Amino acid sequence: MSALETADFPDGWERSPDRGREIAMERRDGRMTVRAIRSALTDGDGSWNLQFEHGVENGYSAARPVGQVRTRKAAVAELVSLAETAEAQLDEGSSPDDVVRAFRN
């Protein structure tokens, strides 16, 4: 069982199926995804690159790097934190485009 449990999800988010070196959470409306991709095998867990992915108007998606961590446990914690941040901004009335701009900075 993955460390990414449903109890950890912010409202409106769900776990995406694990894909080998990748773990992710997706917003139920499909517009946003936070993803961690294991980039290198070293002693132990390796390195995990964090991405924020969002849908754009033409039906494609764009991914933005938002950090890097060393362990799977840290990657899961960061995914939950990123999803909570995005959801909080949406709850405060930010548009999805505003959320994207916040992740750019």
Backbone as JSON, one array per atom type, in Angstrom:
{
  "sequence": "MSALETADFPDGWERSPDRGREIAMERRDGRMTVRAIRSALTDGDGSWNLQFEHGVENGYSAARPVGQVRTRKAAVAELVSLAETAEAQLDEGSSPDDVVRAFRN",
  "N": [[0.85, -1.19, 0.0], [0.53, 2.2, -0.8], [2.14, 5.07, 0.64], [0.6, 7.22, 0.34], [-2.3, 7.98, 1.42], [-5.91, 8.02, 1.47], [-6.9, 9.48, 3.63], [-5.13, 11.53, 3.92], [-5.67, 13.36, 1.97], [-6.49, 16.6, 0.7], [-9.78, 18.09, 0.56], [-11.48, 17.4, -2.46], [-9.38, 16.28, -3.87], [-7.65, 13.41, -5.19], [-5.93, 10.26, -5.12], [-3.7, 9.41, -7.67], [-3.07, 6.54, -9.71], [-0.1, 4.75, -8.8], [2.82, 4.91, -10.78], [5.33, 3.19, -11.44], [8.17, 4.89, -11.07], [6.86, 7.12, -10.13], [4.64, 9.14, -8.21], [1.44, 10.54, -7.49], [-1.08, 13.1, -6.94], [-4.32, 14.09, -7.83], [-6.53, 16.71, -8.7], [-10.02, 16.42, -8.44], [-11.51, 17.55, -10.49], [-9.82, 17.37, -12.57], [-8.13, 19.37, -13.41], [-5.75, 20.04, -12.12], [-2.65, 18.65, -11.02], [-0.41, 17.25, -8.69], [2.82, 16.02, -8.61], [5.37, 13.59, -7.99], [8.47, 12.53, -9.06], [10.74, 9.99, -9.16], [14.06, 10.55, -9.65], [16.71, 9.65, -9.65], [18.58, 6.81, -8.84], [20.19, 6.18, -5.93], [22.24, 5.47, -3.08], [19.93, 4.23, -0.9], [16.82, 5.89, -1.04], [16.87, 7.67, -3.22], [16.38, 10.53, -5.38], [13.72, 12.83, -5.54], [11.81, 14.59, -7.81], [9.62, 17.29, -7.72], [6.54, 18.26, -9.16], [4.14, 20.6, -10.39], [1.28, 20.29, -12.15], [-0.87, 21.5, -14.65], [-3.98, 21.97, -16.36], [-4.38, 23.47, -19.54], [-5.98, 25.89, -21.7], [-6.2, 24.78, -24.31], [-6.57, 22.11, -24.03], [-4.32, 20.65, -23.47], [-1.64, 19.97, -21.12], [0.5, 21.6, -18.76], [3.58, 21.38, -17.07], [5.22, 22.36, -14.09], [8.28, 22.66, -12.43], [8.58, 22.36, -8.92], [10.18, 21.81, -6.79], [12.47, 19.65, -4.94], [13.08, 16.61, -3.27], [14.53, 14.19, -0.96], [13.54, 11.67, -0.14], [10.95, 9.14, -0.45], [8.95, 9.34, 1.48], [9.18, 12.05, 2.23], [8.5, 13.14, -0.23], [5.79, 12.4, -0.49], [4.7, 13.85, 1.67], [5.22, 16.46, 0.77], [3.67, 16.5, -1.58], [1.07, 16.38, -0.53], [1.09, 18.79, 0.89], [1.45, 20.66, -1.22], [-0.95, 20.22, -2.66], [-2.8, 21.0, -0.7], [-2.15, 23.71, -0.47], [-2.8, 24.66, -3.06], [-5.56, 24.08, -3.06], [-6.46, 25.67, -0.91], [-6.01, 28.22, -1.95], [-7.83, 28.21, -4.06], [-10.2, 27.95, -2.58], [-10.23, 30.44, -1.38], [-11.09, 32.0, -3.39], [-9.43, 32.38, -5.54], [-8.66, 32.11, -8.98], [-8.1, 29.21, -11.11], [-5.99, 29.97, -12.8], [-4.73, 31.96, -11.28], [-3.73, 30.38, -9.22], [-1.85, 28.87, -10.61], [-0.05, 30.92, -11.29], [0.9, 31.54, -8.73], [2.36, 29.26, -8.15], [4.39, 29.55, -9.92], [6.08, 31.44, -8.86]],
  "CA": [[0.0, 0.0, 0.0], [1.29, 3.44, -0.9], [2.07, 5.97, 1.79], [-0.37, 8.24, -0.01], [-3.58, 7.44, 1.86], [-7.03, 8.94, 1.25], [-7.08, 10.35, 4.79], [-4.21, 12.66, 3.79], [-6.03, 14.22, 0.85], [-7.38, 17.75, 0.87], [-11.05, 17.9, -0.14], [-11.42, 17.63, -3.9], [-8.19, 15.65, -4.46], [-7.6, 11.96, -5.09], [-4.66, 9.63, -5.49], [-3.54, 8.83, -9.0], [-2.35, 5.27, -9.59], [1.37, 4.81, -8.86], [3.39, 4.48, -12.06], [6.76, 2.96, -11.32], [8.97, 5.89, -10.34], [6.05, 8.33, -10.02], [3.45, 9.17, -7.37], [0.73, 11.78, -7.81], [-2.43, 13.41, -6.48], [-5.0, 14.87, -8.87], [-7.79, 17.35, -8.33], [-11.1, 15.64, -9.06], [-11.98, 18.16, -11.75], [-8.82, 17.06, -13.58], [-7.38, 20.55, -13.85], [-4.45, 20.19, -11.46], [-2.01, 17.44, -10.5], [0.91, 17.4, -8.09], [3.49, 14.78, -8.97], [6.76, 13.39, -7.59], [9.1, 11.57, -9.95], [12.07, 9.6, -8.67], [14.94, 10.88, -10.76], [18.01, 8.97, -9.65], [18.78, 5.8, -7.81], [21.44, 6.29, -5.2], [22.09, 4.71, -1.85], [18.67, 4.57, -0.26], [15.59, 6.16, -1.77], [17.08, 8.45, -4.43], [15.98, 11.92, -5.41], [12.37, 12.98, -6.08], [11.5, 15.91, -8.36], [8.22, 17.63, -7.53], [5.97, 19.06, -10.25], [2.74, 21.02, -10.38], [0.81, 20.18, -13.53], [-2.2, 22.1, -14.77], [-4.57, 21.98, -17.69], [-4.44, 24.77, -20.22], [-7.21, 26.01, -22.47], [-6.25, 24.0, -25.54], [-6.73, 20.69, -23.71], [-3.04, 20.07, -23.07], [-1.26, 20.33, -19.76], [1.86, 22.12, -18.59], [4.16, 21.01, -15.78], [6.2, 23.29, -13.55], [9.03, 22.12, -11.3], [8.33, 23.12, -7.7], [11.09, 21.42, -5.72], [13.11, 18.35, -4.95], [13.28, 16.03, -1.94], [15.4, 13.0, -1.02], [12.9, 10.4, 0.19], [9.55, 8.96, -0.85], [8.13, 9.88, 2.57], [9.19, 13.51, 2.08], [7.76, 13.44, -1.46], [4.36, 12.29, -0.18], [4.37, 15.0, 2.51], [5.22, 17.66, -0.08], [2.51, 16.44, -2.47], [-0.09, 16.76, 0.26], [1.22, 20.22, 1.16], [1.18, 21.39, -2.47], [-2.38, 20.11, -2.94], [-3.49, 21.83, 0.29], [-1.91, 25.1, -0.85], [-3.62, 24.95, -4.24], [-6.98, 24.05, -2.67], [-6.72, 26.84, -0.08], [-6.1, 29.38, -2.83], [-9.11, 28.11, -4.77], [-11.25, 28.23, -1.59], [-10.22, 31.88, -1.12], [-11.63, 32.69, -4.55], [-8.46, 32.48, -6.63], [-8.95, 31.31, -10.17], [-7.02, 28.26, -11.38], [-4.85, 30.69, -13.37], [-4.03, 32.6, -10.16], [-2.99, 29.32, -8.52], [-0.69, 28.59, -11.45], [0.91, 32.03, -11.13], [1.51, 31.42, -7.4], [3.35, 28.19, -8.21], [5.52, 30.02, -10.75], [6.96, 32.3, -8.07]],
  "C": [[0.88, 1.24, 0.0], [1.14, 4.25, 0.38], [1.04, 7.07, 1.56], [-1.77, 7.68, 0.28], [-4.68, 8.48, 1.67], [-7.24, 9.89, 2.42], [-6.2, 11.59, 4.7], [-4.66, 13.69, 2.76], [-6.81, 15.46, 1.29], [-8.69, 17.45, 0.14], [-10.87, 18.21, -1.62], [-10.24, 16.99, -4.6], [-8.27, 14.14, -4.28], [-6.25, 11.45, -5.55], [-4.74, 9.14, -6.92], [-2.83, 7.5, -8.83], [-0.83, 5.47, -9.65], [1.83, 4.27, -10.21], [4.89, 4.33, -11.91], [7.45, 3.98, -10.45], [8.17, 7.15, -10.03], [4.89, 8.13, -9.05], [2.77, 10.51, -7.59], [-0.61, 11.86, -7.1], [-3.05, 14.32, -7.53], [-6.27, 15.49, -8.3], [-8.9, 16.65, -9.09], [-11.62, 16.25, -10.35], [-10.96, 17.98, -12.88], [-7.96, 18.22, -14.02], [-6.0, 20.69, -13.26], [-3.96, 18.84, -10.94], [-0.71, 17.85, -9.83], [1.57, 16.03, -8.19], [4.91, 14.77, -8.42], [7.33, 12.27, -8.44], [10.49, 11.26, -9.42], [13.04, 9.72, -9.83], [16.24, 10.1, -10.8], [18.05, 7.95, -8.53], [20.16, 5.99, -7.21], [21.32, 5.38, -3.99], [20.8, 5.16, -1.17], [17.58, 4.84, -1.28], [15.8, 6.92, -3.08], [16.62, 9.88, -4.28], [14.61, 12.01, -6.09], [12.16, 14.42, -6.55], [10.0, 16.14, -8.26], [7.75, 18.53, -8.66], [4.52, 19.42, -9.93], [2.31, 21.03, -11.84], [-0.6, 20.76, -13.6], [-2.67, 22.04, -16.21], [-4.56, 23.39, -18.26], [-5.6, 24.74, -21.2], [-7.3, 25.13, -23.7], [-6.35, 22.49, -25.28], [-5.44, 19.98, -23.34], [-2.76, 20.41, -21.62], [0.19, 20.82, -19.77], [2.33, 21.76, -17.19], [5.22, 22.02, -15.37], [6.95, 22.61, -12.41], [8.8, 22.99, -10.07], [9.21, 22.67, -6.54], [11.66, 20.03, -5.91], [13.3, 17.9, -3.51], [14.06, 14.73, -2.09], [14.68, 11.68, -0.81], [11.46, 10.35, -0.3], [8.62, 9.55, 0.22], [8.04, 11.41, 2.48], [8.4, 13.93, 0.83], [6.26, 13.41, -1.21], [3.92, 13.48, 0.66], [4.29, 16.28, 1.69], [4.04, 17.66, -1.04], [1.25, 16.87, -1.74], [-0.07, 18.26, 0.53], [0.92, 21.07, -0.08], [-0.3, 21.38, -2.81], [-3.18, 20.98, -1.97], [-3.34, 23.31, -0.05], [-2.78, 25.49, -2.04], [-5.1, 25.02, -3.86], [-7.34, 25.26, -1.82], [-6.86, 28.1, -0.93], [-7.41, 29.38, -3.61], [-10.27, 28.44, -3.83], [-11.36, 29.72, -1.28], [-10.71, 32.68, -2.31], [-10.64, 32.89, -5.68], [-8.93, 31.63, -7.8], [-7.85, 30.28, -10.34], [-5.79, 28.94, -11.98], [-4.04, 31.41, -12.29], [-3.19, 31.58, -9.39], [-1.73, 28.98, -9.29], [0.37, 29.67, -11.28], [1.61, 31.94, -9.77], [2.58, 30.34, -7.4], [4.54, 28.58, -9.07], [6.54, 30.77, -9.91], [7.74, 31.53, -7.04]]
}
